[in-house]
Amino acid sequence: MASSTGDRSQAVRHGLRAKVLTLDGMNPRVRRVEYAVRGPIVQRALELEQELRQGVKKPFTEVIRANIGDAQAMGQRPITFLRQVLALCVNPDLLSSPNFPDDAKKRAERILQACGGHSLGAYSVSSGIQLIREDVARYIERRDGGIPADPNNVFLSTGASDAIVTVLKLLVAGEGHTRTGVLIPIPQYPLYSATLAELGAVQVDYYLDEERAWALDVAELHRALGQARDHCRPRALCVINPGNPTGVPGQRVRRGFAVPLIQEGAHGDGAALRRAAGACLLPLHLQGLHGRVRACGFRGGYVEVVNMDAAVQQQMLKLMSVRLCPPVPGQALLDLVVSPPAPTDPSFAQFQAEKQAVLAELAAKAKLTEQVFNEAPGISCNPVQGAMYSFPRVQLPPRAVERAQELGLAPDMFFCLRLLEETGICVVPGSGFGQREGTYHFRMTILPPLEKLRLLLEKLSRFHAKFTLEYS
């Protein structure tokens, strides 16, 4: 960028116009946004992959992207019924094929009848296809033991993230001491800190208790709230369940007090654990977001609003209308998640078998991750019971911390960069999610195939031992 006088003069000499938009002149709030999950360490991983393709010799043969919970990229098999119905919706000519079960065809026809022009390629209304919103409302009602849910209060979204940003936009107001404050858990998923920075809201941290498996401490909430009132107006509480990055489920709560966000799957010892990513916003009203629908790239989700002023709800719809509508294939897939095959349907047995196989594999991976890390000196890991991540704590020698400071890096970023350069393993430093002062962590997905995960865990543990010895 030609951001200095010398640069501008050189640009003029070469017949080029100076850049209109520079870092100095852009929106300063955007410059404050950080998103560690796809931040500098991931950019370096991409560069290393390119170098490997060019034949550059490395101490490893592949980069293992353990930084993000992308199930199917890691080899998790798609659920057949979901793909069958989606294929039929995308290409209705297949409805005459004998290769698809009758219940999949009926579901596809039902969805297509609700689409504009009976086509998945048509826009929907901004709040989402009415039929699917009705199915979501029935699902919420079943989930919450019969408490009625109104489909008019259900808005479909482009994954959970889109709905979270929309709700935060409605909440943020004020200047100075009256600026909106939002309580978020630490560690947190950096969508929240990034969005609050972009909107100019105040981030109010409340710390989860690592010694009690990342439990939410009500006394800590009171502490954070009391301190926040000195410099902002706290208006919302964010609860992430299951924890991201911690991979630990929170308390299961219902509408009328708080809202459980993730609704599918368990891979702990009988705990009500949730596989997809999501969160709960509790302002004056309550929000529920259903996150990724088994296939991250389709981006489907919903938000239910409860006790929201009708005029504000219209403003929310207006915000969603600016982006026209959520992707219709994602809406269709969400419909299948909230209303899977019934026991009397031909696809039920296969659907259940595939679902249980995925959950059993996740349970085995979670147990293996906890076991290997806790056996490694200097690494500790809480039970991995929900979501697709572990968030181990690592001890770093004082000399390593000093070296990181010399390089202008957070100590766990220094550790993770060295890990990447020497082993090809890409994980995200805990500093990107927030952590208590003096503690160091990293987030790692548990999704690689079991044997590959075992090798990854052992390789990572050996690297930590080597790193510790080097800086002791």
Coordinates of C-alpha atoms in Angstrom, one line a residue:
M1 CA 0.0 0.0 0.0
A2 CA 1.2 3.5 -0.8
S3 CA 0.5 4.8 2.7
S4 CA 3.5 7.2 3.1
T5 CA 4.5 10.3 1.1
G6 CA 7.4 8.5 -0.5
D7 CA 5.2 5.6 -1.6
R8 CA 2.6 8.1 -3.1
S9 CA 5.4 9.9 -5.0
Q10 CA 6.7 6.7 -6.4
A11 CA 3.2 5.6 -7.4
V12 CA 2.7 8.9 -9.2
R13 CA 6.0 8.6 -11.1
H14 CA 4.9 5.1 -12.4
G15 CA 1.5 6.4 -13.4
L16 CA -0.3 4.7 -10.6
R17 CA -2.8 6.3 -8.3
A18 CA -2.2 6.1 -4.5
K19 CA -4.2 3.6 -2.6
V20 CA -7.5 5.1 -1.5
L21 CA -7.9 2.7 1.4
T22 CA -5.0 2.2 3.8
L23 CA -4.6 0.7 7.3
D24 CA -4.6 4.3 8.7
G25 CA -7.9 5.1 7.0
M26 CA -9.9 1.9 7.4
N27 CA -12.4 1.1 10.1
P28 CA -10.4 0.9 13.3
R29 CA -12.8 -1.6 14.8
V30 CA -12.1 -4.1 12.0
R31 CA -8.4 -3.8 12.7
R32 CA -9.1 -4.8 16.3
V33 CA -10.8 -8.0 15.3
E34 CA -8.9 -11.2 15.9
Y35 CA -9.9 -14.8 15.0
A36 CA -7.3 -17.3 16.2
V37 CA -9.0 -20.3 14.7
R38 CA -8.0 -19.2 11.2
G39 CA -5.2 -16.8 12.3
P40 CA -1.4 -16.5 11.7
I41 CA -0.6 -20.1 12.7
V42 CA -3.1 -21.5 10.1
Q43 CA -1.6 -19.2 7.5
R44 CA 1.8 -20.6 8.2
A45 CA 0.3 -24.2 8.0
L46 CA -0.9 -23.3 4.5
E47 CA 2.5 -22.1 3.5
L48 CA 4.1 -25.3 4.8
E49 CA 1.6 -27.3 2.7
Q50 CA 2.6 -25.4 -0.4
E51 CA 6.3 -25.9 0.4
L52 CA 5.8 -29.6 0.7
R53 CA 4.0 -29.7 -2.6
Q54 CA 7.0 -27.9 -4.1
G55 CA 9.4 -30.6 -2.8
V56 CA 10.9 -28.6 0.1
K57 CA 12.3 -31.0 2.7
K58 CA 10.6 -30.9 6.1
P59 CA 10.8 -33.0 9.3
F60 CA 7.3 -34.3 8.4
T61 CA 5.5 -35.4 5.2
E62 CA 2.1 -33.7 5.8
V63 CA 0.5 -30.9 7.8
I64 CA -2.2 -32.2 10.1
R65 CA -4.8 -29.5 10.6
A66 CA -6.0 -30.2 14.1
N67 CA -7.0 -26.6 14.5
I68 CA -10.6 -26.8 13.4
G69 CA -13.5 -29.2 14.0
D70 CA -14.3 -30.0 10.4
A71 CA -15.6 -33.5 10.7
Q72 CA -15.9 -34.6 7.1
A73 CA -12.6 -33.1 6.2
M74 CA -11.1 -35.4 8.8
G75 CA -12.8 -38.4 7.2
Q76 CA -16.0 -38.7 9.2
R77 CA -18.5 -40.5 6.9
P78 CA -21.7 -38.5 6.0
I79 CA -25.0 -39.9 7.2
T80 CA -26.6 -41.7 4.3
F81 CA -30.2 -40.5 4.8
L82 CA -29.2 -36.9 5.0
R83 CA -27.3 -37.1 1.8
Q84 CA -30.0 -39.1 0.0
V85 CA -32.7 -36.5 0.7
L86 CA -30.4 -33.6 -0.1
A87 CA -29.4 -35.3 -3.4
L88 CA -33.1 -35.8 -4.3
C89 CA -33.8 -32.1 -3.5
V90 CA -30.9 -30.9 -5.6
N91 CA -31.8 -33.2 -8.5
P92 CA -35.5 -34.1 -8.5
D93 CA -35.0 -36.3 -11.5
L94 CA -33.7 -38.9 -9.1
L95 CA -37.1 -39.2 -7.5
S96 CA -37.9 -41.9 -10.1
S97 CA -34.7 -43.8 -9.3
P98 CA -35.1 -47.2 -7.5
N99 CA -31.8 -46.5 -5.7
F100 CA -33.5 -44.3 -3.0
P101 CA -35.8 -45.4 -0.2
D102 CA -39.4 -44.3 -0.2
D103 CA -39.1 -42.3 3.0
A104 CA -36.2 -40.3 1.6
K105 CA -38.2 -39.5 -1.5
K106 CA -41.3 -38.4 0.5
R107 CA -39.1 -36.1 2.6
A108 CA -37.5 -34.6 -0.5
E109 CA -40.9 -34.0 -2.1
R110 CA -42.2 -32.4 1.1
I111 CA -39.3 -30.0 1.3
L112 CA -39.5 -29.2 -2.4
Q113 CA -43.2 -28.4 -2.2
A114 CA -42.3 -25.8 0.4
C115 CA -39.6 -24.1 -1.8
G116 CA -40.3 -21.4 -4.3
G117 CA -40.8 -22.9 -7.8
H118 CA -40.4 -26.3 -6.0
S119 CA -36.7 -25.8 -6.4
L120 CA -33.8 -25.8 -3.9
G121 CA -32.3 -23.1 -6.1
A122 CA -35.0 -20.5 -5.3
Y123 CA -34.7 -17.9 -2.6
S124 CA -36.7 -18.4 0.6
V125 CA -38.2 -15.7 2.8
S126 CA -35.6 -14.1 5.0
S127 CA -36.6 -15.9 8.2
G128 CA -36.4 -19.3 6.4
I129 CA -38.8 -21.7 4.8
Q130 CA -42.1 -21.7 6.8
L131 CA -42.4 -25.6 6.8
I132 CA -38.9 -25.9 8.2
R133 CA -39.5 -23.3 10.9
E134 CA -42.6 -25.3 11.9
D135 CA -40.5 -28.5 12.1
V136 CA -37.9 -26.7 14.3
A137 CA -40.6 -25.4 16.6
R138 CA -42.0 -28.9 17.0
Y139 CA -38.5 -30.1 17.7
I140 CA -38.0 -27.5 20.4
E141 CA -41.3 -28.4 22.0
R142 CA -40.4 -32.1 22.2
R143 CA -36.9 -31.2 23.5
D144 CA -38.3 -29.0 26.3
G145 CA -40.9 -31.5 27.5
G146 CA -44.0 -30.0 25.8
I147 CA -43.4 -26.2 26.4
P148 CA -45.0 -24.7 23.3
A149 CA -42.7 -23.1 20.7
D150 CA -44.0 -20.7 18.1
P151 CA -42.6 -21.0 14.6
N152 CA -43.1 -17.3 14.2
N153 CA -40.4 -16.9 16.8
V154 CA -38.0 -19.2 14.9
F155 CA -35.5 -17.7 12.5
L156 CA -33.2 -19.9 10.3
S157 CA -29.7 -18.8 9.8
T158 CA -26.4 -19.4 8.1
G159 CA -25.0 -21.6 10.9
A160 CA -25.0 -20.5 14.5
S161 CA -22.5 -17.7 13.9
D162 CA -24.7 -15.6 11.6
A163 CA -27.6 -15.6 14.2
I164 CA -25.2 -14.7 17.0
V165 CA -23.9 -11.7 15.1
T166 CA -27.5 -10.6 14.3
V167 CA -28.6 -10.7 18.0
L168 CA -25.5 -8.9 19.1
K169 CA -26.2 -6.1 16.6
L170 CA -29.6 -5.7 18.2
L171 CA -28.1 -5.4 21.7
V172 CA -25.2 -3.1 21.2
A173 CA -26.0 0.6 22.0
G174 CA -24.7 3.5 24.1
E175 CA -21.4 5.4 24.4
G176 CA -18.8 5.7 27.1
H177 CA -20.1 4.2 30.4
T178 CA -23.4 3.4 28.8
R179 CA -21.9 1.1 26.1
T180 CA -23.4 -2.4 26.0
G181 CA -21.4 -5.0 27.9
V182 CA -21.6 -8.7 27.1
L183 CA -20.4 -11.3 29.5
I184 CA -18.6 -14.1 27.7
P185 CA -16.9 -17.2 29.2
I186 CA -13.1 -17.4 29.3
P187 CA -11.9 -19.4 27.5
Q188 CA -14.3 -18.5 24.7
Y189 CA -14.9 -19.1 21.0
P190 CA -13.3 -16.0 19.3
L191 CA -16.4 -15.3 17.3
Y192 CA -17.6 -13.4 20.4
S193 CA -14.6 -11.3 21.0
A194 CA -14.2 -10.6 17.3
T195 CA -17.9 -9.5 16.9
L196 CA -17.8 -7.4 20.1
A197 CA -14.7 -5.6 18.8
E198 CA -16.3 -5.0 15.4
L199 CA -19.5 -3.6 17.0
G200 CA -17.7 -1.5 19.6
A201 CA -19.3 -3.3 22.5
V202 CA -17.5 -4.1 25.8
Q203 CA -16.2 -7.6 26.4
V204 CA -16.8 -8.7 30.0
D205 CA -14.8 -11.8 30.9
Y206 CA -16.0 -14.4 33.4
Y207 CA -13.6 -17.3 34.0
L208 CA -14.6 -20.9 33.9
D209 CA -13.1 -23.1 36.7
E210 CA -10.5 -25.4 35.1
E211 CA -10.0 -27.3 38.3
R212 CA -13.7 -28.3 38.2
A213 CA -13.7 -29.4 34.6
W214 CA -14.4 -25.9 33.3
A215 CA -17.5 -25.4 35.5
L216 CA -19.5 -22.2 35.5
D217 CA -19.1 -20.5 38.8
V218 CA -22.0 -18.2 39.8
A219 CA -19.8 -16.3 42.2
E220 CA -17.5 -15.5 39.3
L221 CA -20.4 -14.3 37.3
H222 CA -21.3 -11.9 40.1
R223 CA -17.7 -10.7 40.3
A224 CA -17.5 -10.0 36.5
L225 CA -20.9 -8.3 36.5
G226 CA -20.1 -6.1 39.5
Q227 CA -16.8 -4.9 38.0
A228 CA -18.3 -4.3 34.6
R229 CA -20.9 -1.9 35.9
D230 CA -18.2 0.6 36.7
H231 CA -17.4 1.1 33.0
C232 CA -20.3 -0.2 30.9
R233 CA -23.9 -1.3 30.9
P234 CA -24.0 -5.2 31.0
R235 CA -26.9 -6.4 28.9
A236 CA -26.2 -10.0 27.8
L237 CA -24.7 -13.2 29.1
C238 CA -23.2 -15.7 26.7
V239 CA -23.2 -19.4 27.7
I240 CA -21.4 -21.8 25.3
N241 CA -22.6 -25.4 25.6
P242 CA -20.8 -27.6 25.1
G243 CA -17.7 -25.6 25.8
N244 CA -15.7 -24.4 22.9
P245 CA -12.7 -24.6 23.1
T246 CA -13.0 -26.7 26.3
G247 CA -15.1 -29.6 24.9
V248 CA -16.9 -29.9 28.2
P249 CA -20.7 -29.7 28.5
G250 CA -22.4 -27.1 30.7
Q251 CA -25.5 -27.4 32.8
R252 CA -28.5 -28.4 30.8
V253 CA -31.1 -25.7 31.2
R254 CA -34.5 -25.0 29.5
R255 CA -36.3 -22.1 28.0
G256 CA -37.7 -19.8 30.7
F257 CA -34.3 -19.7 32.5
A258 CA -31.7 -20.3 29.9
V259 CA -31.5 -22.2 26.7
P260 CA -29.6 -25.4 25.7
L261 CA -27.9 -24.7 22.4
I262 CA -26.6 -27.9 21.0
Q263 CA -29.0 -30.8 20.7
E264 CA -27.4 -33.8 19.1
G265 CA -25.1 -36.5 20.4
A266 CA -23.2 -37.8 23.4
H267 CA -19.7 -39.2 23.7
G268 CA -19.2 -39.2 27.5
D269 CA -20.3 -41.6 30.2
G270 CA -24.0 -41.0 29.9
A271 CA -23.8 -37.2 30.0
A272 CA -26.1 -35.1 27.9
L273 CA -23.4 -33.9 25.5
R274 CA -23.8 -32.0 22.3
R275 CA -21.7 -32.4 19.2
A276 CA -22.3 -29.3 17.1
A277 CA -21.0 -25.8 18.0
G278 CA -23.3 -23.2 19.4
A279 CA -24.0 -20.7 22.2
C280 CA -26.7 -19.1 24.2
L281 CA -27.3 -15.4 24.5
L282 CA -29.4 -14.2 27.4
P283 CA -30.3 -10.5 27.2
L284 CA -33.8 -9.3 28.3
H285 CA -35.1 -12.3 26.4
L286 CA -33.6 -15.7 25.7
Q287 CA -31.9 -17.1 22.6
G288 CA -31.3 -20.6 21.4
L289 CA -29.0 -21.4 18.5
H290 CA -28.7 -24.8 16.9
G291 CA -25.2 -24.9 15.4
R292 CA -23.6 -27.0 12.7
V293 CA -25.8 -29.7 11.2
R294 CA -23.4 -32.7 10.9
A295 CA -21.8 -31.2 7.8
C296 CA -20.1 -27.9 8.5
G297 CA -20.0 -26.6 4.9
F298 CA -23.7 -26.6 4.5
R299 CA -24.0 -23.9 7.2
G300 CA -27.5 -24.4 8.7
G301 CA -28.8 -23.2 12.1
Y302 CA -31.6 -21.5 13.9
V303 CA -32.4 -19.0 16.6
E304 CA -35.5 -19.0 18.7
V305 CA -36.5 -15.7 20.4
V306 CA -38.6 -15.7 23.5
N307 CA -40.2 -12.7 25.2
M308 CA -38.9 -10.3 22.5
D309 CA -40.7 -7.0 21.9
A310 CA -42.7 -7.4 18.6
A311 CA -41.2 -4.1 17.2
V312 CA -37.6 -5.4 18.0
Q313 CA -38.4 -8.7 16.4
Q314 CA -39.4 -6.8 13.2
Q315 CA -36.0 -5.0 13.3
M316 CA -34.3 -8.4 13.6
L317 CA -36.2 -9.6 10.5
K318 CA -35.1 -6.5 8.8
L319 CA -31.4 -7.2 9.6
M320 CA -31.8 -10.7 8.2
S321 CA -33.5 -9.4 5.1
V322 CA -30.5 -7.4 4.2
R323 CA -28.7 -10.7 3.4
L324 CA -31.8 -12.1 1.6
C325 CA -32.0 -15.6 3.1
P326 CA -29.9 -18.4 4.6
P327 CA -28.6 -21.0 2.0
V328 CA -31.6 -23.2 1.1
P329 CA -29.6 -26.5 1.0
G330 CA -28.5 -25.7 4.6
Q331 CA -32.2 -25.1 5.6
A332 CA -33.2 -28.4 4.0
L333 CA -30.4 -30.3 5.9
L334 CA -31.4 -28.6 9.2
D335 CA -35.0 -29.9 8.7
L336 CA -33.6 -33.4 8.5
V337 CA -31.6 -33.0 11.7
V338 CA -34.6 -31.7 13.7
S339 CA -36.9 -34.4 12.3
P340 CA -34.8 -37.5 11.5
P341 CA -36.4 -40.8 10.4
A342 CA -39.1 -42.3 12.6
P343 CA -38.8 -45.9 13.9
T344 CA -41.4 -47.0 11.4
D345 CA -39.5 -45.5 8.4
P346 CA -37.4 -47.7 6.1
S347 CA -34.3 -45.6 6.7
F348 CA -34.5 -45.7 10.5
A349 CA -32.3 -48.7 11.2
Q350 CA -29.4 -47.5 9.0
F351 CA -29.7 -43.9 10.2
Q352 CA -29.5 -45.1 13.9
A353 CA -26.6 -47.4 13.2
E354 CA -24.6 -44.8 11.4
K355 CA -25.3 -42.2 14.1
Q356 CA -24.3 -44.5 16.9
A357 CA -21.2 -45.5 15.1
V358 CA -20.1 -41.8 14.8
L359 CA -20.9 -41.2 18.5
A360 CA -19.0 -44.4 19.6
E361 CA -16.0 -43.4 17.6
L362 CA -16.1 -39.9 19.1
A363 CA -16.3 -41.4 22.5
A364 CA -13.2 -43.6 21.9
K365 CA -11.3 -40.6 20.5
A366 CA -12.3 -38.5 23.5
K367 CA -11.1 -41.1 26.0
L368 CA -7.9 -41.7 24.1
T369 CA -7.1 -37.9 24.0
E370 CA -7.6 -37.5 27.8
Q371 CA -5.6 -40.6 28.5
V372 CA -2.5 -39.8 26.4
F373 CA -2.3 -36.2 27.5
N374 CA -2.7 -37.0 31.2
E375 CA 0.1 -39.6 31.0
A376 CA 2.5 -37.0 29.5
P377 CA 4.6 -35.0 32.0
G378 CA 3.7 -31.3 31.9
I379 CA 0.4 -31.8 30.1
S380 CA -3.0 -32.1 31.8
C381 CA -6.4 -32.4 30.1
N382 CA -9.9 -32.4 31.5
P383 CA -12.3 -35.1 30.3
V384 CA -13.4 -34.5 26.7
Q385 CA -17.1 -35.0 26.9
G386 CA -18.7 -32.7 24.4
A387 CA -18.1 -31.0 21.1
M388 CA -15.1 -32.1 19.1
Y389 CA -12.2 -30.5 20.9
S390 CA -9.7 -30.9 23.7
F391 CA -8.1 -27.9 25.5
P392 CA -5.1 -29.3 27.3
R393 CA -3.0 -27.2 29.7
V394 CA 0.8 -27.3 29.1
Q395 CA 3.6 -26.3 31.4
L396 CA 6.2 -24.1 29.7
P397 CA 9.6 -23.5 31.2
P398 CA 10.5 -19.9 32.2
R399 CA 13.2 -19.7 29.5
A400 CA 10.6 -20.6 26.9
V401 CA 8.4 -17.8 28.2
E402 CA 11.3 -15.4 28.1
R403 CA 12.2 -16.4 24.5
A404 CA 8.6 -15.9 23.4
Q405 CA 8.6 -12.4 24.9
E406 CA 11.8 -11.6 23.1
L407 CA 10.1 -12.6 19.9
G408 CA 6.9 -10.6 20.7
L409 CA 4.8 -13.7 20.9
A410 CA 2.4 -15.1 23.5
P411 CA 4.2 -18.1 25.1
D412 CA 1.7 -20.7 23.9
M413 CA 1.8 -19.2 20.4
F414 CA 5.6 -19.7 20.4
F415 CA 5.0 -23.3 21.5
C416 CA 2.4 -24.0 18.8
L417 CA 4.5 -22.4 16.1
R418 CA 7.5 -24.6 17.0
L419 CA 5.2 -27.6 17.1
L420 CA 4.0 -26.8 13.6
E421 CA 7.4 -26.2 12.2
E422 CA 8.9 -29.4 13.7
T423 CA 6.0 -31.9 13.5
G424 CA 3.5 -30.5 11.0
I425 CA 0.8 -30.5 13.7
C426 CA -1.4 -27.4 13.5
V427 CA -3.2 -26.5 16.8
V428 CA -4.5 -23.2 18.1
P429 CA -2.8 -21.5 21.1
G430 CA -5.0 -20.9 24.2
S431 CA -4.2 -17.2 24.1
G432 CA -6.5 -17.0 21.1
F433 CA -9.4 -18.1 23.2
G434 CA -8.5 -16.4 26.5
Q435 CA -7.1 -18.1 29.6
R436 CA -6.1 -17.2 33.2
E437 CA -2.9 -15.2 33.5
G438 CA 0.2 -17.5 33.7
T439 CA -1.6 -20.6 32.3
Y440 CA -1.0 -21.9 28.8
H441 CA -3.2 -24.1 26.6
F442 CA -4.0 -25.2 23.1
R443 CA -7.1 -26.3 21.3
M444 CA -7.0 -29.5 19.3
T445 CA -9.8 -31.3 17.5
I446 CA -10.2 -35.0 18.3
L447 CA -11.7 -35.7 14.8
P448 CA -8.8 -37.4 13.0
P449 CA -9.2 -41.2 12.4
L450 CA -8.5 -43.1 15.6
E451 CA -5.1 -44.5 14.7
K452 CA -4.0 -41.2 13.2
L453 CA -5.1 -39.4 16.3
R454 CA -3.1 -41.8 18.5
L455 CA 0.0 -41.0 16.5
L456 CA -0.7 -37.3 16.6
L457 CA -1.2 -37.4 20.4
E458 CA 2.0 -39.3 21.0
K459 CA 4.0 -37.1 18.6
L460 CA 2.7 -34.0 20.3
S461 CA 3.5 -35.4 23.7
R462 CA 7.1 -36.2 22.6
F463 CA 7.5 -32.7 21.2
H464 CA 6.4 -31.2 24.5
A465 CA 9.0 -33.2 26.3
K466 CA 11.7 -32.2 23.9
F467 CA 10.7 -28.5 24.0
T468 CA 10.7 -28.6 27.8
L469 CA 14.2 -30.1 27.9
E470 CA 15.5 -27.6 25.4
Y471 CA 14.4 -24.6 27.5
S472 CA 15.0 -26.0 31.0

